[in-house]
PDB file of C-alpha atoms in Angstrom:
ATOM      1  CA  MET A  17     -38.036  52.604 161.299  1.00 46.00           C
ATOM      2  CA  THR A  18     -34.519  51.244 161.000  1.00 43.00           C
ATOM      3  CA  THR A  19     -31.730  52.985 162.854  1.00 45.00           C
ATOM      4  CA  ARG A  20     -28.043  52.816 163.446  1.00 43.00           C
ATOM      5  CA  GLU A  21     -27.117  50.570 166.360  1.00 42.00           C
ATOM      6  CA  ASP A  22     -26.606  53.328 168.949  1.00 42.00           C
ATOM      7  CA  ALA A  23     -30.126  54.671 168.337  1.00 43.00           C
ATOM      8  CA  THR A  24     -31.813  51.429 169.364  1.00 41.00           C
ATOM      9  CA  THR A  25     -33.560  50.936 172.687  1.00 39.00           C
ATOM     10  CA  GLY A  26     -33.259  48.603 175.622  1.00 38.00           C
ATOM     11  CA  THR A  27     -29.456  48.643 175.807  1.00 37.00           C
ATOM     12  CA  GLY A  28     -28.812  51.905 177.633  1.00 41.00           C
ATOM     13  CA  ARG A  29     -27.849  53.664 174.412  1.00 45.00           C
ATOM     14  CA  ARG A  30     -29.278  57.087 173.748  1.00 65.00           C
ATOM     15  CA  GLY A  31     -31.894  57.770 171.125  1.00 88.00           C
ATOM     16  CA  VAL A  32     -31.258  59.737 167.974  1.00 97.00           C
ATOM     17  CA  VAL A  33     -31.588  63.530 168.148  1.00 98.00           C
ATOM     18  CA  VAL A  34     -32.494  65.540 165.050  1.00 98.00           C
ATOM     19  CA  ALA A  35     -32.131  69.296 165.593  1.00 97.00           C
ATOM     20  CA  ILE A  36     -33.755  71.667 163.079  1.00 97.00           C
ATOM     21  CA  ASP A  37     -33.226  75.435 163.125  1.00 93.00           C
ATOM     22  CA  GLY A  38     -34.210  78.203 160.734  1.00 88.00           C
ATOM     23  CA  PRO A  39     -35.948  81.561 160.293  1.00 83.00           C
ATOM     24  CA  SER A  40     -39.657  82.320 160.634  1.00 76.00           C
ATOM     25  CA  GLY A  41     -41.794  80.932 157.844  1.00 75.00           C
ATOM     26  CA  SER A  42     -39.232  78.361 156.748  1.00 80.00           C
ATOM     27  CA  GLY A  43     -41.610  75.509 157.575  1.00 83.00           C
ATOM     28  CA  LYS A  44     -39.699  74.192 160.582  1.00 90.00           C
ATOM     29  CA  SER A  45     -42.726  73.135 162.587  1.00 91.00           C
ATOM     30  CA  THR A  46     -44.694  71.361 159.876  1.00 92.00           C
ATOM     31  CA  VAL A  47     -41.655  69.670 158.388  1.00 95.00           C
ATOM     32  CA  SER A  48     -40.322  68.617 161.788  1.00 97.00           C
ATOM     33  CA  ARG A  49     -43.658  67.083 162.741  1.00 97.00           C
ATOM     34  CA  ARG A  50     -43.834  65.117 159.496  1.00 98.00           C
ATOM     35  CA  VAL A  51     -40.238  63.926 159.864  1.00 98.00           C
ATOM     36  CA  ALA A  52     -40.795  62.870 163.480  1.00 98.00           C
ATOM     37  CA  GLU A  53     -43.928  60.961 162.517  1.00 98.00           C
ATOM     38  CA  ARG A  54     -42.192  59.199 159.625  1.00 97.00           C
ATOM     39  CA  LEU A  55     -39.272  58.181 161.835  1.00 97.00           C
ATOM     40  CA  GLY A  56     -41.312  57.220 164.905  1.00 97.00           C
ATOM     41  CA  LEU A  57     -39.689  59.911 167.041  1.00 98.00           C
ATOM     42  CA  ALA A  58     -41.013  62.460 169.518  1.00 98.00           C
ATOM     43  CA  TYR A  59     -41.473  66.054 168.381  1.00 98.00           C
ATOM     44  CA  LEU A  60     -40.445  69.068 170.451  1.00 98.00           C
ATOM     45  CA  ASP A  61     -41.553  72.534 169.326  1.00 97.00           C
ATOM     46  CA  THR A  62     -39.313  74.845 171.333  1.00 96.00           C
ATOM     47  CA  GLY A  63     -40.852  77.921 169.749  1.00 94.00           C
ATOM     48  CA  ALA A  64     -44.156  76.930 171.336  1.00 96.00           C
ATOM     49  CA  MET A  65     -42.424  77.055 174.701  1.00 98.00           C
ATOM     50  CA  TYR A  66     -41.558  80.727 174.174  1.00 97.00           C
ATOM     51  CA  ARG A  67     -45.101  81.410 173.000  1.00 97.00           C
ATOM     52  CA  ALA A  68     -46.435  79.661 176.100  1.00 98.00           C
ATOM     53  CA  ALA A  69     -44.180  81.783 178.290  1.00 98.00           C
ATOM     54  CA  THR A  70     -45.508  84.894 176.556  1.00 98.00           C
ATOM     55  CA  TRP A  71     -49.094  83.774 177.097  1.00 98.00           C
ATOM     56  CA  TRP A  72     -48.362  83.016 180.757  1.00 98.00           C
ATOM     57  CA  ALA A  73     -46.822  86.433 181.402  1.00 98.00           C
ATOM     58  CA  LEU A  74     -49.729  88.229 179.751  1.00 97.00           C
ATOM     59  CA  HIS A  75     -52.239  85.967 181.524  1.00 96.00           C
ATOM     60  CA  ARG A  76     -50.639  86.796 184.860  1.00 97.00           C
ATOM     61  CA  GLY A  77     -50.437  90.518 184.078  1.00 98.00           C
ATOM     62  CA  VAL A  78     -46.651  90.750 184.183  1.00 98.00           C
ATOM     63  CA  PRO A  79     -45.306  93.501 181.871  1.00 98.00           C
ATOM     64  CA  LEU A  80     -43.043  91.972 179.225  1.00 97.00           C
ATOM     65  CA  THR A  81     -40.689  94.929 179.655  1.00 97.00           C
ATOM     66  CA  ASP A  82     -39.958  93.825 183.232  1.00 98.00           C
ATOM     67  CA  VAL A  83     -37.316  91.312 182.254  1.00 97.00           C
ATOM     68  CA  GLU A  84     -36.533  90.126 185.783  1.00 98.00           C
ATOM     69  CA  ALA A  85     -40.180  89.586 186.698  1.00 98.00           C
ATOM     70  CA  VAL A  86     -40.853  87.718 183.445  1.00 98.00           C
ATOM     71  CA  ALA A  87     -37.813  85.490 183.935  1.00 98.00           C
ATOM     72  CA  ALA A  88     -38.839  84.733 187.524  1.00 98.00           C
ATOM     73  CA  LEU A  89     -42.376  83.902 186.400  1.00 98.00           C
ATOM     74  CA  VAL A  90     -41.129  81.567 183.667  1.00 98.00           C
ATOM     75  CA  ARG A  91     -38.892  79.738 186.118  1.00 98.00           C
ATOM     76  CA  ARG A  92     -42.088  78.791 187.988  1.00 98.00           C
ATOM     77  CA  MET A  93     -44.232  78.219 184.885  1.00 98.00           C
ATOM     78  CA  PRO A  94     -46.127  74.874 185.118  1.00 98.00           C
ATOM     79  CA  LEU A  95     -45.576  73.899 181.484  1.00 98.00           C
ATOM     80  CA  VAL A  96     -46.314  70.490 179.974  1.00 98.00           C
ATOM     81  CA  MET A  97     -45.295  69.824 176.367  1.00 98.00           C
ATOM     82  CA  GLY A  98     -47.032  67.026 174.486  1.00 98.00           C
ATOM     83  CA  VAL A  99     -44.496  65.481 172.104  1.00 98.00           C
ATOM     84  CA  ASP A 100     -46.703  63.282 169.890  1.00 98.00           C
ATOM     85  CA  PRO A 101     -46.023  64.613 166.357  1.00 98.00           C
ATOM     86  CA  ARG A 102     -49.539  63.624 165.297  1.00 97.00           C
ATOM     87  CA  ASP A 103     -51.093  65.689 168.074  1.00 97.00           C
ATOM     88  CA  PRO A 104     -48.596  67.996 169.806  1.00 97.00           C
ATOM     89  CA  SER A 105     -49.999  69.929 172.728  1.00 98.00           C
ATOM     90  CA  VAL A 106     -49.072  72.735 175.105  1.00 98.00           C
ATOM     91  CA  HIS A 107     -50.558  73.057 178.587  1.00 98.00           C
ATOM     92  CA  VAL A 108     -49.803  75.759 181.134  1.00 98.00           C
ATOM     93  CA  ASP A 109     -51.185  75.378 184.640  1.00 97.00           C
ATOM     94  CA  GLY A 110     -53.690  72.885 183.303  1.00 96.00           C
ATOM     95  CA  HIS A 111     -54.878  75.167 180.483  1.00 96.00           C
ATOM     96  CA  ASP A 112     -54.692  73.901 176.897  1.00 98.00           C
ATOM     97  CA  VAL A 113     -53.050  76.910 175.231  1.00 98.00           C
ATOM     98  CA  GLY A 114     -52.227  75.265 171.904  1.00 97.00           C
ATOM     99  CA  GLY A 115     -54.627  77.553 170.046  1.00 96.00           C
ATOM    100  CA  ALA A 116     -54.150  80.680 172.133  1.00 97.00           C
ATOM    101  CA  ILE A 117     -50.389  80.821 171.612  1.00 97.00           C
ATOM    102  CA  ARG A 118     -50.845  81.007 167.831  1.00 92.00           C
ATOM    103  CA  GLU A 119     -52.998  84.133 168.009  1.00 92.00           C
ATOM    104  CA  THR A 120     -51.705  87.363 166.486  1.00 86.00           C
ATOM    105  CA  ALA A 121     -51.324  89.040 169.878  1.00 92.00           C
ATOM    106  CA  ILE A 122     -48.854  86.389 170.987  1.00 94.00           C
ATOM    107  CA  SER A 123     -46.997  86.462 167.667  1.00 88.00           C
ATOM    108  CA  ALA A 124     -46.587  90.216 168.022  1.00 88.00           C
ATOM    109  CA  ALA A 125     -45.314  89.983 171.603  1.00 94.00           C
ATOM    110  CA  VAL A 126     -43.212  86.816 171.691  1.00 93.00           C
ATOM    111  CA  SER A 127     -39.929  88.466 170.686  1.00 90.00           C
ATOM    112  CA  ALA A 128     -39.924  90.424 173.945  1.00 94.00           C
ATOM    113  CA  VAL A 129     -39.861  87.119 175.798  1.00 96.00           C
ATOM    114  CA  ALA A 130     -37.640  85.234 173.349  1.00 93.00           C
ATOM    115  CA  THR A 131     -34.910  87.892 173.722  1.00 93.00           C
ATOM    116  CA  ASN A 132     -35.075  87.808 177.522  1.00 96.00           C
ATOM    117  CA  LEU A 133     -31.822  86.083 178.494  1.00 95.00           C
ATOM    118  CA  GLY A 134     -33.202  84.820 181.798  1.00 98.00           C
ATOM    119  CA  VAL A 135     -36.120  83.205 179.974  1.00 98.00           C
ATOM    120  CA  ARG A 136     -33.783  81.717 177.382  1.00 96.00           C
ATOM    121  CA  ALA A 137     -31.656  80.154 180.107  1.00 97.00           C
ATOM    122  CA  GLU A 138     -34.662  78.569 181.818  1.00 98.00           C
ATOM    123  CA  LEU A 139     -36.379  77.319 178.691  1.00 98.00           C
ATOM    124  CA  GLY A 140     -33.054  76.087 177.330  1.00 97.00           C
ATOM    125  CA  ARG A 141     -32.654  73.989 180.473  1.00 98.00           C
ATOM    126  CA  ARG A 142     -36.127  72.541 180.027  1.00 98.00           C
ATOM    127  CA  GLN A 143     -35.516  71.852 176.352  1.00 97.00           C
ATOM    128  CA  ARG A 144     -32.384  69.850 177.139  1.00 97.00           C
ATOM    129  CA  GLU A 145     -34.338  67.866 179.712  1.00 97.00           C
ATOM    130  CA  GLU A 146     -37.131  67.154 177.208  1.00 97.00           C
ATOM    131  CA  ILE A 147     -34.609  65.981 174.612  1.00 97.00           C
ATOM    132  CA  ALA A 148     -32.752  63.792 177.108  1.00 96.00           C
ATOM    133  CA  ALA A 149     -36.027  62.287 178.331  1.00 96.00           C
ATOM    134  CA  GLN A 150     -36.692  60.758 174.891  1.00 97.00           C
ATOM    135  CA  ALA A 151     -33.665  58.477 175.303  1.00 94.00           C
ATOM    136  CA  VAL A 152     -35.519  56.643 178.079  1.00 94.00           C
ATOM    137  CA  PRO A 153     -37.419  53.470 177.065  1.00 95.00           C
ATOM    138  CA  THR A 154     -40.500  54.578 179.027  1.00 95.00           C
ATOM    139  CA  SER A 155     -40.722  57.889 177.127  1.00 96.00           C
ATOM    140  CA  PHE A 156     -43.190  58.683 174.353  1.00 97.00           C
ATOM    141  CA  SER A 157     -40.694  57.591 171.697  1.00 97.00           C
ATOM    142  CA  GLY A 158     -39.760  54.430 173.568  1.00 96.00           C
ATOM    143  CA  GLY A 159     -36.200  55.697 173.736  1.00 96.00           C
ATOM    144  CA  ARG A 160     -35.877  56.115 169.984  1.00 97.00           C
ATOM    145  CA  GLY A 161     -35.311  59.867 170.209  1.00 98.00           C
ATOM    146  CA  VAL A 162     -36.688  63.203 169.144  1.00 98.00           C
ATOM    147  CA  VAL A 163     -36.910  65.811 166.424  1.00 98.00           C
ATOM    148  CA  ALA A 164     -36.444  69.168 168.150  1.00 98.00           C
ATOM    149  CA  GLU A 165     -36.941  72.399 166.255  1.00 96.00           C
ATOM    150  CA  GLY A 166     -36.514  76.090 166.962  1.00 91.00           C
ATOM    151  CA  ARG A 167     -34.020  78.813 167.708  1.00 83.00           C
ATOM    152  CA  ASP A 168     -30.585  77.795 169.068  1.00 87.00           C
ATOM    153  CA  ILE A 169     -31.319  74.086 168.740  1.00 93.00           C
ATOM    154  CA  THR A 170     -28.364  73.312 166.486  1.00 93.00           C
ATOM    155  CA  THR A 171     -25.866  75.518 168.309  1.00 91.00           C
ATOM    156  CA  VAL A 172     -26.786  76.031 171.978  1.00 92.00           C
ATOM    157  CA  ILE A 173     -29.392  73.473 173.010  1.00 95.00           C
ATOM    158  CA  ALA A 174     -28.263  70.366 171.126  1.00 95.00           C
ATOM    159  CA  PRO A 175     -24.853  71.068 169.579  1.00 94.00           C
ATOM    160  CA  ASP A 176     -24.055  67.348 169.793  1.00 95.00           C
ATOM    161  CA  ALA A 177     -27.257  66.229 168.048  1.00 97.00           C
ATOM    162  CA  ASP A 178     -26.857  63.337 165.634  1.00 97.00           C
ATOM    163  CA  VAL A 179     -28.283  65.496 162.844  1.00 97.00           C
ATOM    164  CA  ARG A 180     -28.143  69.306 162.843  1.00 97.00           C
ATOM    165  CA  LEU A 181     -30.015  70.988 160.057  1.00 96.00           C
ATOM    166  CA  LEU A 182     -30.814  74.562 159.022  1.00 94.00           C
ATOM    167  CA  LEU A 183     -34.105  74.748 157.134  1.00 93.00           C
ATOM    168  CA  THR A 184     -34.284  77.988 155.210  1.00 90.00           C
ATOM    169  CA  ALA A 185     -36.047  79.656 152.294  1.00 86.00           C
ATOM    170  CA  SER A 186     -36.021  82.994 150.536  1.00 80.00           C
ATOM    171  CA  GLU A 187     -37.747  85.878 152.289  1.00 76.00           C
ATOM    172  CA  GLU A 188     -40.339  85.956 149.510  1.00 78.00           C
ATOM    173  CA  ALA A 189     -41.180  82.276 149.979  1.00 72.00           C
ATOM    174  CA  ARG A 190     -41.308  82.575 153.762  1.00 74.00           C
ATOM    175  CA  LEU A 191     -43.609  85.583 153.675  1.00 75.00           C
ATOM    176  CA  ALA A 192     -45.954  83.864 151.233  1.00 67.00           C
ATOM    177  CA  ARG A 193     -46.106  80.717 153.356  1.00 70.00           C
ATOM    178  CA  ARG A 194     -46.836  82.591 156.562  1.00 71.00           C
ATOM    179  CA  ALA A 195     -49.464  84.724 154.794  1.00 67.00           C
ATOM    180  CA  ARG A 196     -51.254  81.580 153.571  1.00 71.00           C
ATOM    181  CA  GLU A 197     -51.037  80.087 157.057  1.00 72.00           C
ATOM    182  CA  VAL A 198     -52.414  83.164 158.824  1.00 70.00           C
ATOM    183  CA  HIS A 199     -54.684  84.753 156.210  1.00 70.00           C
ATOM    184  CA  GLY A 200     -55.477  81.893 153.843  1.00 76.00           C
ATOM    185  CA  THR A 201     -53.990  83.736 150.871  1.00 76.00           C
ATOM    186  CA  ASP A 202     -50.639  85.103 149.717  1.00 69.00           C
ATOM    187  CA  ASP A 203     -51.917  88.168 147.884  1.00 75.00           C
ATOM    188  CA  ALA A 204     -50.104  91.477 148.319  1.00 70.00           C
ATOM    189  CA  ALA A 205     -52.254  92.645 151.228  1.00 69.00           C
ATOM    190  CA  ALA A 206     -51.828  89.399 153.145  1.00 64.00           C
ATOM    191  CA  VAL A 207     -48.063  89.377 152.606  1.00 59.00           C
ATOM    192  CA  ALA A 208     -47.811  92.993 153.777  1.00 67.00           C
ATOM    193  CA  ALA A 209     -49.847  92.190 156.897  1.00 68.00           C
ATOM    194  CA  THR A 210     -47.555  89.269 157.667  1.00 71.00           C
ATOM    195  CA  ARG A 211     -44.234  90.991 157.061  1.00 69.00           C
ATOM    196  CA  ASP A 212     -43.878  92.309 160.592  1.00 65.00           C
ATOM    197  CA  GLN A 213     -44.357  88.870 162.134  1.00 66.00           C
ATOM    198  CA  VAL A 214     -41.669  87.332 159.943  1.00 67.00           C
ATOM    199  CA  VAL A 215     -39.072  89.992 159.196  1.00 66.00           C
ATOM    200  CA  ARG A 216     -39.190  91.980 162.424  1.00 60.00           C
ATOM    201  CA  ARG A 217     -39.244  88.889 164.614  1.00 64.00           C
ATOM    202  CA  ASP A 218     -36.227  87.425 162.826  1.00 61.00           C
ATOM    203  CA  ALA A 219     -34.392  90.730 163.247  1.00 58.00           C
ATOM    204  CA  ASP A 220     -35.240  90.859 166.958  1.00 58.00           C
ATOM    205  CA  ASP A 221     -34.412  87.227 167.655  1.00 55.00           C
ATOM    206  CA  SER A 222     -31.142  87.382 165.735  1.00 53.00           C
ATOM    207  CA  THR A 223     -29.775  89.660 168.465  1.00 50.00           C
ATOM    208  CA  VAL A 224     -29.643  86.676 170.849  1.00 53.00           C
ATOM    209  CA  SER A 225     -29.666  83.677 168.511  1.00 51.00           C
ATOM    210  CA  GLN A 226     -27.923  82.600 165.305  1.00 52.00           C
ATOM    211  CA  PHE A 227     -30.339  80.929 162.904  1.00 50.00           C
ATOM    212  CA  LEU A 228     -29.912  82.633 159.546  1.00 54.00           C
ATOM    213  CA  VAL A 229     -26.612  80.999 158.536  1.00 61.00           C
ATOM    214  CA  ALA A 230     -25.586  77.417 159.209  1.00 60.00           C
ATOM    215  CA  SER A 231     -22.839  76.911 161.764  1.00 65.00           C
ATOM    216  CA  ASP A 232     -20.027  74.423 161.213  1.00 73.00           C
ATOM    217  CA  GLY A 233     -21.396  70.909 160.862  1.00 85.00           C
ATOM    218  CA  VAL A 234     -24.976  72.051 160.239  1.00 93.00           C
ATOM    219  CA  VAL A 235     -26.530  70.926 156.946  1.00 95.00           C
ATOM    220  CA  THR A 236     -28.594  73.505 155.040  1.00 94.00           C
ATOM    221  CA  VAL A 237     -31.828  72.600 153.258  1.00 94.00           C
ATOM    222  CA  ASP A 238     -33.239  75.431 151.137  1.00 92.00           C
ATOM    223  CA  SER A 239     -36.947  74.859 150.560  1.00 90.00           C
ATOM    224  CA  SER A 240     -37.599  77.977 148.451  1.00 89.00           C
ATOM    225  CA  GLU A 241     -38.454  75.886 145.380  1.00 89.00           C
ATOM    226  CA  LEU A 242     -39.763  72.815 147.204  1.00 89.00           C
ATOM    227  CA  ASP A 243     -43.284  71.908 148.272  1.00 89.00           C
ATOM    228  CA  LEU A 244     -43.992  70.364 151.665  1.00 89.00           C
ATOM    229  CA  ASP A 245     -43.576  66.730 150.629  1.00 96.00           C
ATOM    230  CA  GLN A 246     -40.337  67.506 148.813  1.00 95.00           C
ATOM    231  CA  THR A 247     -38.983  69.377 151.827  1.00 94.00           C
ATOM    232  CA  VAL A 248     -39.844  66.532 154.184  1.00 97.00           C
ATOM    233  CA  GLN A 249     -38.098  64.086 151.868  1.00 97.00           C
ATOM    234  CA  ALA A 250     -35.040  66.333 151.631  1.00 97.00           C
ATOM    235  CA  VAL A 251     -34.777  66.366 155.431  1.00 97.00           C
ATOM    236  CA  LEU A 252     -35.303  62.600 155.643  1.00 98.00           C
ATOM    237  CA  ASP A 253     -32.521  62.161 153.091  1.00 98.00           C
ATOM    238  CA  VAL A 254     -30.162  64.198 155.286  1.00 97.00           C
ATOM    239  CA  VAL A 255     -31.098  62.151 158.370  1.00 97.00           C
ATOM    240  CA  ALA A 256     -30.513  58.908 156.478  1.00 97.00           C
ATOM    241  CA  ARG A 257     -27.175  60.096 155.147  1.00 96.00           C
ATOM    242  CA  VAL A 258     -25.817  61.644 158.341  1.00 95.00           C
ATOM    243  CA  ALA A 259     -27.217  59.352 161.029  1.00 94.00           C
ATOM    244  CA  ASP A 260     -28.210  56.217 159.073  1.00 94.00           C
ATOM    245  CA  VAL A 261     -31.774  56.559 160.331  1.00 94.00           C
ATOM    246  CA  HIS A 262     -34.462  55.695 157.810  1.00 93.00           C
ATOM    247  CA  ALA A 263     -38.224  56.105 157.572  1.00 90.00           C
TER     248      ALA A 263
END
């Protein structure tokens, strides 16, 4: 990887931060992982942090409707995020929950936690710490930086990121992608079964987060007509143009 001078390591300069936001089913996670791997950066899936918090609350028997109790629980949550883009991991209290947090039950419940303002404040604090940690030479990235993706990344969590990008796609494309991911097919039945996860969650989350329209200074990449490789290249092109960081 070649980078601009202030993204190099060993001189006290910070690493590069690439922040990627967007609606459900836009491909944020897969694209962000590929981009991070190509650039030799860490990868932070902030959405997985909300899923982990949801799993933790359910595991501990705390009703998601009890917003104060959930927020208090999350403030004490022993969460460890693995930031290797080739093998990202999520551990809570020593449990590997990487698979469990992708189950339908968590997908159906996560909005209740993601819209909890106390939870958002705590996880936002942790996300900033994770991003800042990748500027340190002893970090996973060796101080080179991080690709962080998820709600609020471009506006609230990392508004000063070197690259801020909104990855979007048409509702039709997003539903089809999520249906293939969850059900292995994008036929009418699979799309219908997936609609609630995508459309309702976006509607719920949009009450506390702006991720459907790019804010000032945020570059939009529309992947509706692009395959995965083309989308990854489009994002890499933006990073190269905006931050002079190249794969």
